[in-house]
Coordinates of C-alpha atoms and ligand atoms in Angstrom, one line a residue:
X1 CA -1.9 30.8 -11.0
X2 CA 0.4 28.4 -9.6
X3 CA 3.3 29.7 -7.8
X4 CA 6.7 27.7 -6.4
X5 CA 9.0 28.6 -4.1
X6 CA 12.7 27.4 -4.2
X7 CA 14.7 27.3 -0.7
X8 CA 17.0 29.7 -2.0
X9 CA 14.9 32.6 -2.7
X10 CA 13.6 35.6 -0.6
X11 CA 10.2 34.6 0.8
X12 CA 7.2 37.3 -0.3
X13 CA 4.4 37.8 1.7
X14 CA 2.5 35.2 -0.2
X15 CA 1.2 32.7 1.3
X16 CA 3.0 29.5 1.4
X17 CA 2.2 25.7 2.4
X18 CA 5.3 23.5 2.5
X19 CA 5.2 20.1 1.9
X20 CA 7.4 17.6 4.0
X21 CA 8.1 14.4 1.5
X22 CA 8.2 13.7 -2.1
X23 CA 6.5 10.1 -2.1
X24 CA 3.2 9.5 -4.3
X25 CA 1.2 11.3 -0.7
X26 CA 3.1 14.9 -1.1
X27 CA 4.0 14.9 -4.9
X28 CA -0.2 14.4 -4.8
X29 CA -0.4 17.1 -2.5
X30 CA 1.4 19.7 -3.7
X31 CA 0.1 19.1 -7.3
X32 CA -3.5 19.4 -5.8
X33 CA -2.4 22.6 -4.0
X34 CA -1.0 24.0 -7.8
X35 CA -4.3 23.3 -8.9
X36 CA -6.4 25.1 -6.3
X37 CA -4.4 28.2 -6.6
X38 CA -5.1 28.1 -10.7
X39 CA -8.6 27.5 -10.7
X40 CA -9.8 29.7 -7.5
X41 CA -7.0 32.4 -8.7
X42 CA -5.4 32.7 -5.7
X43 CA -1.6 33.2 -5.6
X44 CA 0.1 30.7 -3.6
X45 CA 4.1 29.2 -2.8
X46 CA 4.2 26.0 -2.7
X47 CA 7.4 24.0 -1.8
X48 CA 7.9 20.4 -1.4
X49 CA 11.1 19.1 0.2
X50 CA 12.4 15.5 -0.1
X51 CA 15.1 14.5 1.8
X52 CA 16.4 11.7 -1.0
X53 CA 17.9 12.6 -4.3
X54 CA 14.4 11.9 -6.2
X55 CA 11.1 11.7 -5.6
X56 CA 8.4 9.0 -5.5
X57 CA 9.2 7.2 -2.5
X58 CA 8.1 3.9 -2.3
X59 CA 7.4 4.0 -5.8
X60 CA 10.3 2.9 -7.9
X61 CA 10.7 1.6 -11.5
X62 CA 13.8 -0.2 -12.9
X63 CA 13.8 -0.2 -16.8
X64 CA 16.8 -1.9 -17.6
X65 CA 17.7 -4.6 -20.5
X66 CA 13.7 -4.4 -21.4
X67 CA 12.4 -5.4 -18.5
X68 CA 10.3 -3.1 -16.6
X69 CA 10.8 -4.4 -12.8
X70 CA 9.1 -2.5 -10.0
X71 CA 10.6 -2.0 -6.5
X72 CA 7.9 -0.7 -4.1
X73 CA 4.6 -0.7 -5.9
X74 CA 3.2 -2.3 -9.4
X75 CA -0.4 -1.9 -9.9
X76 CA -3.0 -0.3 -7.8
X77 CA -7.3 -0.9 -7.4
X78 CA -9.1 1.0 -9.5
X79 CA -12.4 0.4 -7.6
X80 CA -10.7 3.5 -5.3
X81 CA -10.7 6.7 -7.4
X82 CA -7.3 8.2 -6.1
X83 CA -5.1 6.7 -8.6
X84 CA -6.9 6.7 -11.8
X85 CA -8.1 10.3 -11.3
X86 CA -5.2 11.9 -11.2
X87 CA -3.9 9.6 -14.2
X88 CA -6.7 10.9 -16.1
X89 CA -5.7 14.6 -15.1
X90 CA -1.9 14.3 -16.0
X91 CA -3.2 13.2 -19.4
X92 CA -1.8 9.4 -18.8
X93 CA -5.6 7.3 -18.7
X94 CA -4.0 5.8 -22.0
X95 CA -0.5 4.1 -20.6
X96 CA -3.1 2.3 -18.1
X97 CA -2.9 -1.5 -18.4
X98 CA -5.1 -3.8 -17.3
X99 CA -4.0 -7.3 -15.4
X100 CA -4.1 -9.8 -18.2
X101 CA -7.6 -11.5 -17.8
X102 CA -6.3 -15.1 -18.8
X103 CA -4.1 -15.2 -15.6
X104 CA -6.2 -14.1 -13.2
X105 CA -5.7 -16.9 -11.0
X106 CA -3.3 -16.6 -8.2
X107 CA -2.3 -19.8 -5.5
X108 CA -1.4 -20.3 -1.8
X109 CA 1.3 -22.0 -1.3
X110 CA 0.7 -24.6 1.9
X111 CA 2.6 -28.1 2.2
X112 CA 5.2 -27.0 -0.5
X113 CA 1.7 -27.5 -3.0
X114 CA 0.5 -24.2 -4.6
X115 CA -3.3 -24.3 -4.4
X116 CA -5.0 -22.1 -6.3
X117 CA -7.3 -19.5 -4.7
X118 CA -10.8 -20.7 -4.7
X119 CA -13.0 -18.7 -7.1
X120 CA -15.5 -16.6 -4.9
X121 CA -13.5 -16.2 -1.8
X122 CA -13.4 -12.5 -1.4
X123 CA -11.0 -11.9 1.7
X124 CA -12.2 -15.1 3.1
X125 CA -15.8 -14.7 3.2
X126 CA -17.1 -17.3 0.0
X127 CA -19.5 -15.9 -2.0
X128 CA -19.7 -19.6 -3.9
X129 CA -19.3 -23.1 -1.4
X130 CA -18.6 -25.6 -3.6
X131 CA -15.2 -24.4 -5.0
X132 CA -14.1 -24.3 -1.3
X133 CA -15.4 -27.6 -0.8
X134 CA -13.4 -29.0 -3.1
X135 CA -9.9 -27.2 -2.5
X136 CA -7.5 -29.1 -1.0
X137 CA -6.4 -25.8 1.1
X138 CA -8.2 -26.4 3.7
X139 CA -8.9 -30.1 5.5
X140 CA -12.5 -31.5 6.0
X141 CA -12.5 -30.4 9.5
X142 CA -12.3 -26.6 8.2
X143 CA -14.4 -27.2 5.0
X144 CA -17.2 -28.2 7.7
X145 CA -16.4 -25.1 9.7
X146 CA -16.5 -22.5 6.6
X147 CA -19.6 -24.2 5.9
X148 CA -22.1 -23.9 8.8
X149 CA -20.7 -19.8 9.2
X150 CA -24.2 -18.5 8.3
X151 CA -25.5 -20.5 11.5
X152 CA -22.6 -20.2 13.7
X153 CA -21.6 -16.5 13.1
X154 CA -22.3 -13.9 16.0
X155 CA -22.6 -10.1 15.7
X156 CA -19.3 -8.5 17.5
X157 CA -19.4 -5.6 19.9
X158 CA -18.4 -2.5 18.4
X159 CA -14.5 -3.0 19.7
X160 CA -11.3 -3.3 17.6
X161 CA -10.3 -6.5 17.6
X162 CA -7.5 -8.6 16.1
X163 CA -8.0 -9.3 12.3
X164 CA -7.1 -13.2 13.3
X165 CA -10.0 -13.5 15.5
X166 CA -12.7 -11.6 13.3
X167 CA -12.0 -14.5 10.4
X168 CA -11.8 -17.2 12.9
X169 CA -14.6 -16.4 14.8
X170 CA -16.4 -16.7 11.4
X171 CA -14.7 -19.4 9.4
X172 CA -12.0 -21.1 11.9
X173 CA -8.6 -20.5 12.3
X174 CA -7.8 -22.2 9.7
X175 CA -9.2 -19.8 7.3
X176 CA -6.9 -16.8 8.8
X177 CA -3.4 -19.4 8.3
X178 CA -4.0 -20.6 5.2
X179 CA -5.7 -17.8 3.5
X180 CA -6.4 -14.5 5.0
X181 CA -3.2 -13.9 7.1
X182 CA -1.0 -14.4 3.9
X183 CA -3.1 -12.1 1.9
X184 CA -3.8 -9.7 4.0
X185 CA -0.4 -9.4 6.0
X186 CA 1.0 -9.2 2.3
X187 CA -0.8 -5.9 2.2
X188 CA -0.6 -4.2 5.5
X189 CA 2.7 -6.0 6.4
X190 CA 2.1 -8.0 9.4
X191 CA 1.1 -10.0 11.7
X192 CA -3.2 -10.9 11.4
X193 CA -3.2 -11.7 15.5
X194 CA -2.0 -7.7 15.8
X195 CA -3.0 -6.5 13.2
X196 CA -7.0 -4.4 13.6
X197 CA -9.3 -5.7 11.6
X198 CA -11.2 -2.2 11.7
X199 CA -8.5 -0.6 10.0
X200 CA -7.9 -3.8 7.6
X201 CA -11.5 -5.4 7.0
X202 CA -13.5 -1.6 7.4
X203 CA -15.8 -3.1 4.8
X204 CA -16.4 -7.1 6.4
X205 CA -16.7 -5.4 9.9
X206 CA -19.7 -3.3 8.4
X207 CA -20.8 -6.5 6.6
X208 CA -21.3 -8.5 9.9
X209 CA -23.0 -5.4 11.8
X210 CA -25.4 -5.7 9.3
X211 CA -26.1 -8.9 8.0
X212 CA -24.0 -10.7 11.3
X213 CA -22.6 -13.8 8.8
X214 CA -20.1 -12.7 6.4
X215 CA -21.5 -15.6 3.8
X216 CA -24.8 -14.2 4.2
X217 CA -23.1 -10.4 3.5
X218 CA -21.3 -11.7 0.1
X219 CA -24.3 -13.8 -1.3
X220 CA -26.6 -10.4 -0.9
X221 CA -24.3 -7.2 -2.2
X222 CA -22.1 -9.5 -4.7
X223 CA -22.7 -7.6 -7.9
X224 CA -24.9 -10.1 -10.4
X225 CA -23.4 -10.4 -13.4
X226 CA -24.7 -12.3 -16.7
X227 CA -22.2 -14.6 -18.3
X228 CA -21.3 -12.7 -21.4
X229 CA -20.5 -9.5 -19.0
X230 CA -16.5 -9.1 -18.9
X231 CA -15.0 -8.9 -15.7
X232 CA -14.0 -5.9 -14.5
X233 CA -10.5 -5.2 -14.1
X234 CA -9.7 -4.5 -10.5
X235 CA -5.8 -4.2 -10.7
X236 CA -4.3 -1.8 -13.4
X237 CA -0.6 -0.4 -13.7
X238 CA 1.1 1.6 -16.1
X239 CA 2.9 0.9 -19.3
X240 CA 6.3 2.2 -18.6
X241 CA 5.8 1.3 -14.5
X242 CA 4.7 2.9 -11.2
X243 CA 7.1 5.3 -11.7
X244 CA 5.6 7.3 -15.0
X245 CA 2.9 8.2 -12.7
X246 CA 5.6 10.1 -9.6
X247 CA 7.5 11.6 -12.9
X248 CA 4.8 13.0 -14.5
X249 CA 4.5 14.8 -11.1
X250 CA 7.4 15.9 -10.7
X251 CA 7.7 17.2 -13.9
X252 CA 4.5 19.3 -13.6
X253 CA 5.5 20.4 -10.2
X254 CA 8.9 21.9 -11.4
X255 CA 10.6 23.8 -9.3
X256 CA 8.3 23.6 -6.7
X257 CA 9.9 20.1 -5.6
X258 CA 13.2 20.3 -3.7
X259 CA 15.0 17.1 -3.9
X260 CA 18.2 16.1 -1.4
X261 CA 16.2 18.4 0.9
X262 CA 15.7 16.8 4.6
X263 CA 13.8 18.7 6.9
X264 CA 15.1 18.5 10.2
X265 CA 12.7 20.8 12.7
X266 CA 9.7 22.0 12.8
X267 CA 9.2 25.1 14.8
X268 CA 5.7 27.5 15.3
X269 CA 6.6 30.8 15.5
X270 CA 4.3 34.2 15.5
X271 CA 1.6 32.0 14.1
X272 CA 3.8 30.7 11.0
X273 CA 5.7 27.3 10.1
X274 CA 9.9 27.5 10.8
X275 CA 11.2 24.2 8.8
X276 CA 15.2 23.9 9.0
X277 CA 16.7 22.7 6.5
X278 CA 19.6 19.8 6.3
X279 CA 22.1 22.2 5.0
X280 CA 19.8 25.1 3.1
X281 CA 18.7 27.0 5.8
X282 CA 15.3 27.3 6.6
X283 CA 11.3 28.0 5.1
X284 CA 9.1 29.4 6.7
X285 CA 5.4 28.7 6.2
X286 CA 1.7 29.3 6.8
X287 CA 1.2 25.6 6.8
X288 CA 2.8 22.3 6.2
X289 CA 1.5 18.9 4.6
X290 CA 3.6 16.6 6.8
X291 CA 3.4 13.7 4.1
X292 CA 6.4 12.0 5.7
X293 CA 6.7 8.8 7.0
X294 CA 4.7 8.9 10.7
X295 CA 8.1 8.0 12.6
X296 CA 9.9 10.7 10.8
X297 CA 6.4 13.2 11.5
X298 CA 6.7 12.1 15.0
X299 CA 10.2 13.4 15.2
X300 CA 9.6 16.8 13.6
X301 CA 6.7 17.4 16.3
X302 CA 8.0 15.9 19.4
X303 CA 9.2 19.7 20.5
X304 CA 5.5 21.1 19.5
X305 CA 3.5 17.8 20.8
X306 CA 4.8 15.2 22.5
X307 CA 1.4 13.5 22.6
X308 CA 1.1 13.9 19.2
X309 CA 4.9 12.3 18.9
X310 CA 3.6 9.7 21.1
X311 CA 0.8 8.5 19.0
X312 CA 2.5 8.5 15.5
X313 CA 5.7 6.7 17.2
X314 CA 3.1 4.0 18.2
X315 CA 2.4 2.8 14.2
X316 CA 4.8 0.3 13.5
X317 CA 6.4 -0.3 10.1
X318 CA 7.7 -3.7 8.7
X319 CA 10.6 -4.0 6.6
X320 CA 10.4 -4.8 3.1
X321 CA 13.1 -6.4 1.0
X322 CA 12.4 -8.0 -2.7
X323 CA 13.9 -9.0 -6.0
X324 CA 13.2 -9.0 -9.1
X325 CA 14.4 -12.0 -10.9
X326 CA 14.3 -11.0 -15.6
X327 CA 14.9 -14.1 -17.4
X328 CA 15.6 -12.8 -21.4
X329 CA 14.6 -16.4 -22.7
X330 CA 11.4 -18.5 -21.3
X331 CA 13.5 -20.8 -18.7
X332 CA 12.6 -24.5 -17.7
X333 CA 10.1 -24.0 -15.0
X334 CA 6.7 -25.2 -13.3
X335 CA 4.8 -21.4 -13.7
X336 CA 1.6 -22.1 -13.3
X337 CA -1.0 -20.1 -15.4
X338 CA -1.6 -16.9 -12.7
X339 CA -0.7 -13.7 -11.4
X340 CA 1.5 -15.5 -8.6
X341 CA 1.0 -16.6 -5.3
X342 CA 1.4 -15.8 -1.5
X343 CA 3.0 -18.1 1.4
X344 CA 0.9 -19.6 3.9
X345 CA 2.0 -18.8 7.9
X346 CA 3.0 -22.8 8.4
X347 CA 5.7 -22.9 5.6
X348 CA 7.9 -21.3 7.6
X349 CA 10.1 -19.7 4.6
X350 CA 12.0 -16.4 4.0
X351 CA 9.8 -15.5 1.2
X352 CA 6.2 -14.6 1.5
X353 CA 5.0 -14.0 -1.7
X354 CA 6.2 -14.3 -5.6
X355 CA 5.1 -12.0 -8.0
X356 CA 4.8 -13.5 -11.8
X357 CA 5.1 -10.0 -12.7
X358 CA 5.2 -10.6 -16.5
X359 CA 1.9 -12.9 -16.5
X360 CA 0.5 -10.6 -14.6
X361 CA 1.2 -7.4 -17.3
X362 CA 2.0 -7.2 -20.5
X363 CA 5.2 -5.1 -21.3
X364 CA 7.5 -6.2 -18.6
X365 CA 9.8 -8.2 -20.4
X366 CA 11.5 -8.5 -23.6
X367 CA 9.3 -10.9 -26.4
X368 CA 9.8 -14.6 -24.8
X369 CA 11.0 -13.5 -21.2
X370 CA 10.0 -14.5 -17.8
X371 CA 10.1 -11.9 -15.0
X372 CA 8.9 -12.7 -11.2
X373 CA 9.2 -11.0 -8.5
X374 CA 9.9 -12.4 -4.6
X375 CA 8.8 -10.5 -1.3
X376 CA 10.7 -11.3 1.7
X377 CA 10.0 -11.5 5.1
X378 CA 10.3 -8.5 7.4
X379 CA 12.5 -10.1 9.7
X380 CA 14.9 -11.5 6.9
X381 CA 14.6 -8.6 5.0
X382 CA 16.7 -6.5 8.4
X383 CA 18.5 -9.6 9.3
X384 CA 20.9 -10.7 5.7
X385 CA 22.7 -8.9 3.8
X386 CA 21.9 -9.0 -0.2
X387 CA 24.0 -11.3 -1.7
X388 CA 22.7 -14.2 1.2
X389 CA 18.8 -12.6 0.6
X390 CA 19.4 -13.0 -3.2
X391 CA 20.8 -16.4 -3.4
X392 CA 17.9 -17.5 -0.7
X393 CA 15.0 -16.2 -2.6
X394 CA 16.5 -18.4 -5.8
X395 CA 16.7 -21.4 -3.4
X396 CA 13.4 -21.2 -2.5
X397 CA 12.1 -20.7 -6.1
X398 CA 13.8 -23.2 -7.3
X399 CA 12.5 -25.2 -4.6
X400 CA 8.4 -24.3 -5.1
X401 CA 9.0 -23.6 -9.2
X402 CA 11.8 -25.6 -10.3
X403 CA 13.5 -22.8 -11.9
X404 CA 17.2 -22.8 -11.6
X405 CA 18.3 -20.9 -14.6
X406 CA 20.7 -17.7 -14.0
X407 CA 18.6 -14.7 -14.5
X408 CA 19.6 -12.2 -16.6
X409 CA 18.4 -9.3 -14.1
X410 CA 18.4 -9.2 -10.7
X411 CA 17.3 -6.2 -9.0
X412 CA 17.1 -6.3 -5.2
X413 CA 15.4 -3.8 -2.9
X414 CA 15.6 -3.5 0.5
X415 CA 13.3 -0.4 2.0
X416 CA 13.6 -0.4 5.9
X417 CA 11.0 0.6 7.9
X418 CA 8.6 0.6 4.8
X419 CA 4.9 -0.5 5.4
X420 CA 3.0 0.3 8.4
X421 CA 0.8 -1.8 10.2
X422 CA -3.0 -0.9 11.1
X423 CA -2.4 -3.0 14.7
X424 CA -5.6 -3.2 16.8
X425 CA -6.6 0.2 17.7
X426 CA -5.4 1.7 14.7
X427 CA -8.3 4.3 13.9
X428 CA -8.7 5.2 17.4
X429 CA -4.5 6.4 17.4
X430 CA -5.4 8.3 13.9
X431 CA -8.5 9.9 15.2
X432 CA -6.3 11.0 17.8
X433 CA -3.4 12.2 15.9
X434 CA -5.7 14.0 13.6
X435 CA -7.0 16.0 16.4
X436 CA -4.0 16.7 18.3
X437 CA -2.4 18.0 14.9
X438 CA -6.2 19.9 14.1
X439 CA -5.0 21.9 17.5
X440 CA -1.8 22.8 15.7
X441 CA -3.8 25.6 13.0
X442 CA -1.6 24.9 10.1
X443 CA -0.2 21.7 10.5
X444 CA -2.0 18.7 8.0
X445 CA -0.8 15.0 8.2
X446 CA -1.1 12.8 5.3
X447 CA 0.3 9.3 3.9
X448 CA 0.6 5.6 4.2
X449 CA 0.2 5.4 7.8
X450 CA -3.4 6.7 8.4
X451 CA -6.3 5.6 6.4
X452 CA -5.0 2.9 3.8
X453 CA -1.4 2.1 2.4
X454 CA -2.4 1.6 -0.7
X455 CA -1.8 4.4 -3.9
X456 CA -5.2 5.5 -4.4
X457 CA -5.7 6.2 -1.0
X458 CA -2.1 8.0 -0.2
X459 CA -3.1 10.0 -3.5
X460 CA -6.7 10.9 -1.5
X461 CA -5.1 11.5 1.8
X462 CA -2.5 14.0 0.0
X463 CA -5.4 16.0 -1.9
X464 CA -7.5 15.9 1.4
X465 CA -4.5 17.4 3.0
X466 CA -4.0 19.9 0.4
X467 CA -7.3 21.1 0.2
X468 CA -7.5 21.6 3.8
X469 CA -4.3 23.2 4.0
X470 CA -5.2 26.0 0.9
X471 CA -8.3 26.6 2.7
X472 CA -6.5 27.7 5.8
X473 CA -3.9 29.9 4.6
X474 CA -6.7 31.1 2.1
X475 CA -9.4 32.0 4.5
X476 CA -7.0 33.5 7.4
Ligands
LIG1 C1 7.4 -3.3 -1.6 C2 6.1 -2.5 -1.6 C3 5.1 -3.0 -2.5 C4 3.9 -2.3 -2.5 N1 2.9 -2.7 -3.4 C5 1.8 -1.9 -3.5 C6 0.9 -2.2 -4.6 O1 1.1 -3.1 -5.4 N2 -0.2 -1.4 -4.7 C7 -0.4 -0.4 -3.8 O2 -1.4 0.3 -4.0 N3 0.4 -0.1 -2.8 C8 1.5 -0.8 -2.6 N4 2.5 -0.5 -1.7 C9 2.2 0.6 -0.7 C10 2.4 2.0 -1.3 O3 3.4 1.9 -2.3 C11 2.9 3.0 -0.3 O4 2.1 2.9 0.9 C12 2.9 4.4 -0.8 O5 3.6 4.5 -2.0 C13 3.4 5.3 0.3 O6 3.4 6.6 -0.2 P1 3.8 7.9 0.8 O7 4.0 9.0 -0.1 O8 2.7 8.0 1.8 O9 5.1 7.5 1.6 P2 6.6 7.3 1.0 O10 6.5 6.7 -0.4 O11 7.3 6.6 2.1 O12 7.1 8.8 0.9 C14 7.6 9.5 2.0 C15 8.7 10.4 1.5 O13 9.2 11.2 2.6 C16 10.6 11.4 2.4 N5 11.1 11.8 3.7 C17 11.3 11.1 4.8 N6 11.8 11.9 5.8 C18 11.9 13.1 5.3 C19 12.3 14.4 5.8 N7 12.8 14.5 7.1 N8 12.4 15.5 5.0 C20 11.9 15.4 3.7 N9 11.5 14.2 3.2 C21 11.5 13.1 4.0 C22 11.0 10.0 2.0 O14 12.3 10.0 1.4 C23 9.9 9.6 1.0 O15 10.2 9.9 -0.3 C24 3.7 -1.2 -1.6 C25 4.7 -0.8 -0.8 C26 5.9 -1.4 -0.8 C27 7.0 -0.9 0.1

């Protein structure tokens, strides 16, 4: 059986794990929690608190006027099993959508041109020359350079090291300004001379260990395909947005999510969990998921490990501002055929990406409409207020895309302190953390900041976290 526990009622001696935030980590969480104590049989409170008046965090969907516009997240890999394994459990495999296969292609934009990705390139390392030979992205110089990798490339030690200088050391800086750093730092938010290229490129590090050129690495594991095989679909989102996934949690959870509910301490006391309570009191606990930002989980622990405080204060977050632009009619325009396209580093502009969110899914528009979607820099994003971010972000498309028509939607959103950044030495600080909290007996972090921002992994780092958590309060 599943059991909840609401703030306002008498705590029994069952045992109870409290969850600290309602984003996609802790709504995962506590439903993995629910599920543990059903099928093992083993009676369990669960609570979740989240400070803001609903839940899903970072996930947010706007359906408004028939267009289905997302703030934080809109689709997810589903090469990582996280997202579409829960979906399957909550019933909701059939609202997935797949990217539209006919717009697959996405561009850089890099001397106000948009050049389309070249096909093969997988995060900078080609697995097919002659389409990067003949991009204009990158000048001869650097075509040259990409070129002679396999004979130039060197094995690494086994440091961290900046995710600029892994790709340049293997393709030329070139590679990281035009292509990587605008991909990647779309991502992880950031900048690719700080950013670790451990923590970001886990997978291309590996690669060069053990073939030591990254061309070599993509020519030998990429997966052969005949020509009538269909592509895979990497990218999938849900029909009715992001957001039916957080809902659908929320509504199973019930009671057991408190919403408008900041925690505000966190206290060990004869072996159990004090949380106070912004204005309900307190809970008390055996353990606690703390699936809160790590600036905010730093906070809550400073009193009980200042180490610990130390180390999660130490992952930066960017801000994150964008807007959603719903036209209701097909304006005049110069869209090319693709999913959208990210900024290269030289441009210097306030945008950094645009999102041609209806080309990129069906069902985000009303028949005939346009929707796109523009990310804005993190320094911009703190810096204007919205009326000068919004009528920016229409300059500039206007400027790249020709389109100048008045939307019919605009939805701005502006999330500060949103997206950490992996910076070099980013897995070394989690180890850390993980074992400072591991000293703590009860206390589990979770989330964005640790082992990969994106959904399916804040999904696996919740249900890791649960499943550690009902083990300890089950086994004591
Ligand atoms: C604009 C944007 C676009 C993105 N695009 C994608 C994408 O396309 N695909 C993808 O896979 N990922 C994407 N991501 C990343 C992904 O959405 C996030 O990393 C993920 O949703 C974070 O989930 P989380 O639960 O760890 O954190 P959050 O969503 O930040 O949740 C933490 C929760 O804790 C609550 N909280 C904070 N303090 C307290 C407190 N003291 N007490 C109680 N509650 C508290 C907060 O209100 C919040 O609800 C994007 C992120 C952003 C911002």
């Amino acid at each position: 059986m599943s059991a909840s526990a609401g703030t306002g009622r008498s705590q029994s001696k069952l045992r109870t794990v409290a969850v600290i935030g309602g984003g996609i980590t802790g709504l995962a969480a506590a439903n993995r929690l629910r599920d543990l104590a059903a099928e093992l049989g083993r009676p369990l409170a669960i609570a979740l608190f989240e400070s803001s008046k609903r839940a899903g965090g970072k996930i947010a969907t706007v359906l408004r006027e028939g267009f289905v516009a997302e703030c934080g997240p809109d689709c997810f890999v589903s090469e990582k099993p996280g997202a579409t394994g829960l979906i399957d459990r909550l019933d909701l495999s059939r609202e997935l959508i797949a990217i539209k296969e006919q717009n697959r292609k996405s561009y850089i934009l890099h001397s106000n041109r948009l050049h389309e990705i070249p096909d093969g390139l997988m995060m900078g390392a080609p697995t097919r020359l002659l389409p990067v030979l003949t991009s204009r992205l990158f000048s001869t110089r650097a075509k040259v350079r990409i070129a002679l990798e396999p004979l130039l490339a060197r094995r690494g030690n086994d440091a961290d090291e900046s995710l600029a200088r892994f790709i340049a050391r293997h393709f030329g800086r070139e590679m990281v300004d035009r292509m990587v750093g605008p991909l990647i730092g779309g991502i992880f938010g950031g900048d690719p001379d700080q950013l670790s290229a451990h923590a970001t490129m886990p997978q291309m590090v590996a690669s060069e260990h053990r073939w030591r050129s990254l061309t070599l690495a993509m020519k030998a594991t990429r997966p052969r395909r005949s020509a009538t095989d269909a592509k895979p679909s990497s990218m999938l989102t849900l029909r009715g947005g992001m957001q039916t996934l957080s809902d659908a949690l929320v509504r199973r959870l019930g009671e057991v999510v408190n919403l408008g509910t900041e925690v505000t301490s966190l206290r060990r006391e004869s072996g159990r969990w004090r949380l106070s309570l912004a204005g309900a009191g307190e809970f008390l606990a055996e353990a606690v998921i703390c699936a809160s930002p790590a600036w905010v989980t730093a906070r809550l622990c400073r009193e009980i490990d200042a180490e610990l405080a130390d180390t999660l204060d130490s992952i930066h977050y960017n801000s994150v501002a964008t807007v959603n632009f719903g036209f209701a009619t097909m304006p005049a325009c110069r869209l090319p055929a693709g999913t959208g396209f990210v900024i290269a580093r030289d441009e210097r502009r306030m945008l950094k990406a645009v999102s041609f969110s209806s080309a990129k899914f069906e069902n985000r528009v009303p028949k005939g409409g346009l929707l796109v979607r523009a990310f804005i820099s993190d320094s911009a994003a703190g810096d204007y207020d919205e009326s000068d971010l919004i009528s920016h972000a229409r300059l500039e498309l206007a400027d790249i895309l020709g389109l100048a028509a008045e939307p019919t939607l605009v939805e701005i959103s502006r999330q500060a302190r949103a997206l950490p950044r992996y910076n070099v030495g980013h897995q070394e600080r989690v180890v850390f953390a993980e074992e400072r909290a591991a000293r703590l007996r009860g206390l589990f972090l979770a989330g964005a900041a640790f082992r990969g921002v994106g959904v399916p992994d804040c999904i696996s780092s919740g249900e890791a976290a649960a499943s550690e958590a009902f083990a300890c309060v089950t086994t004591k």
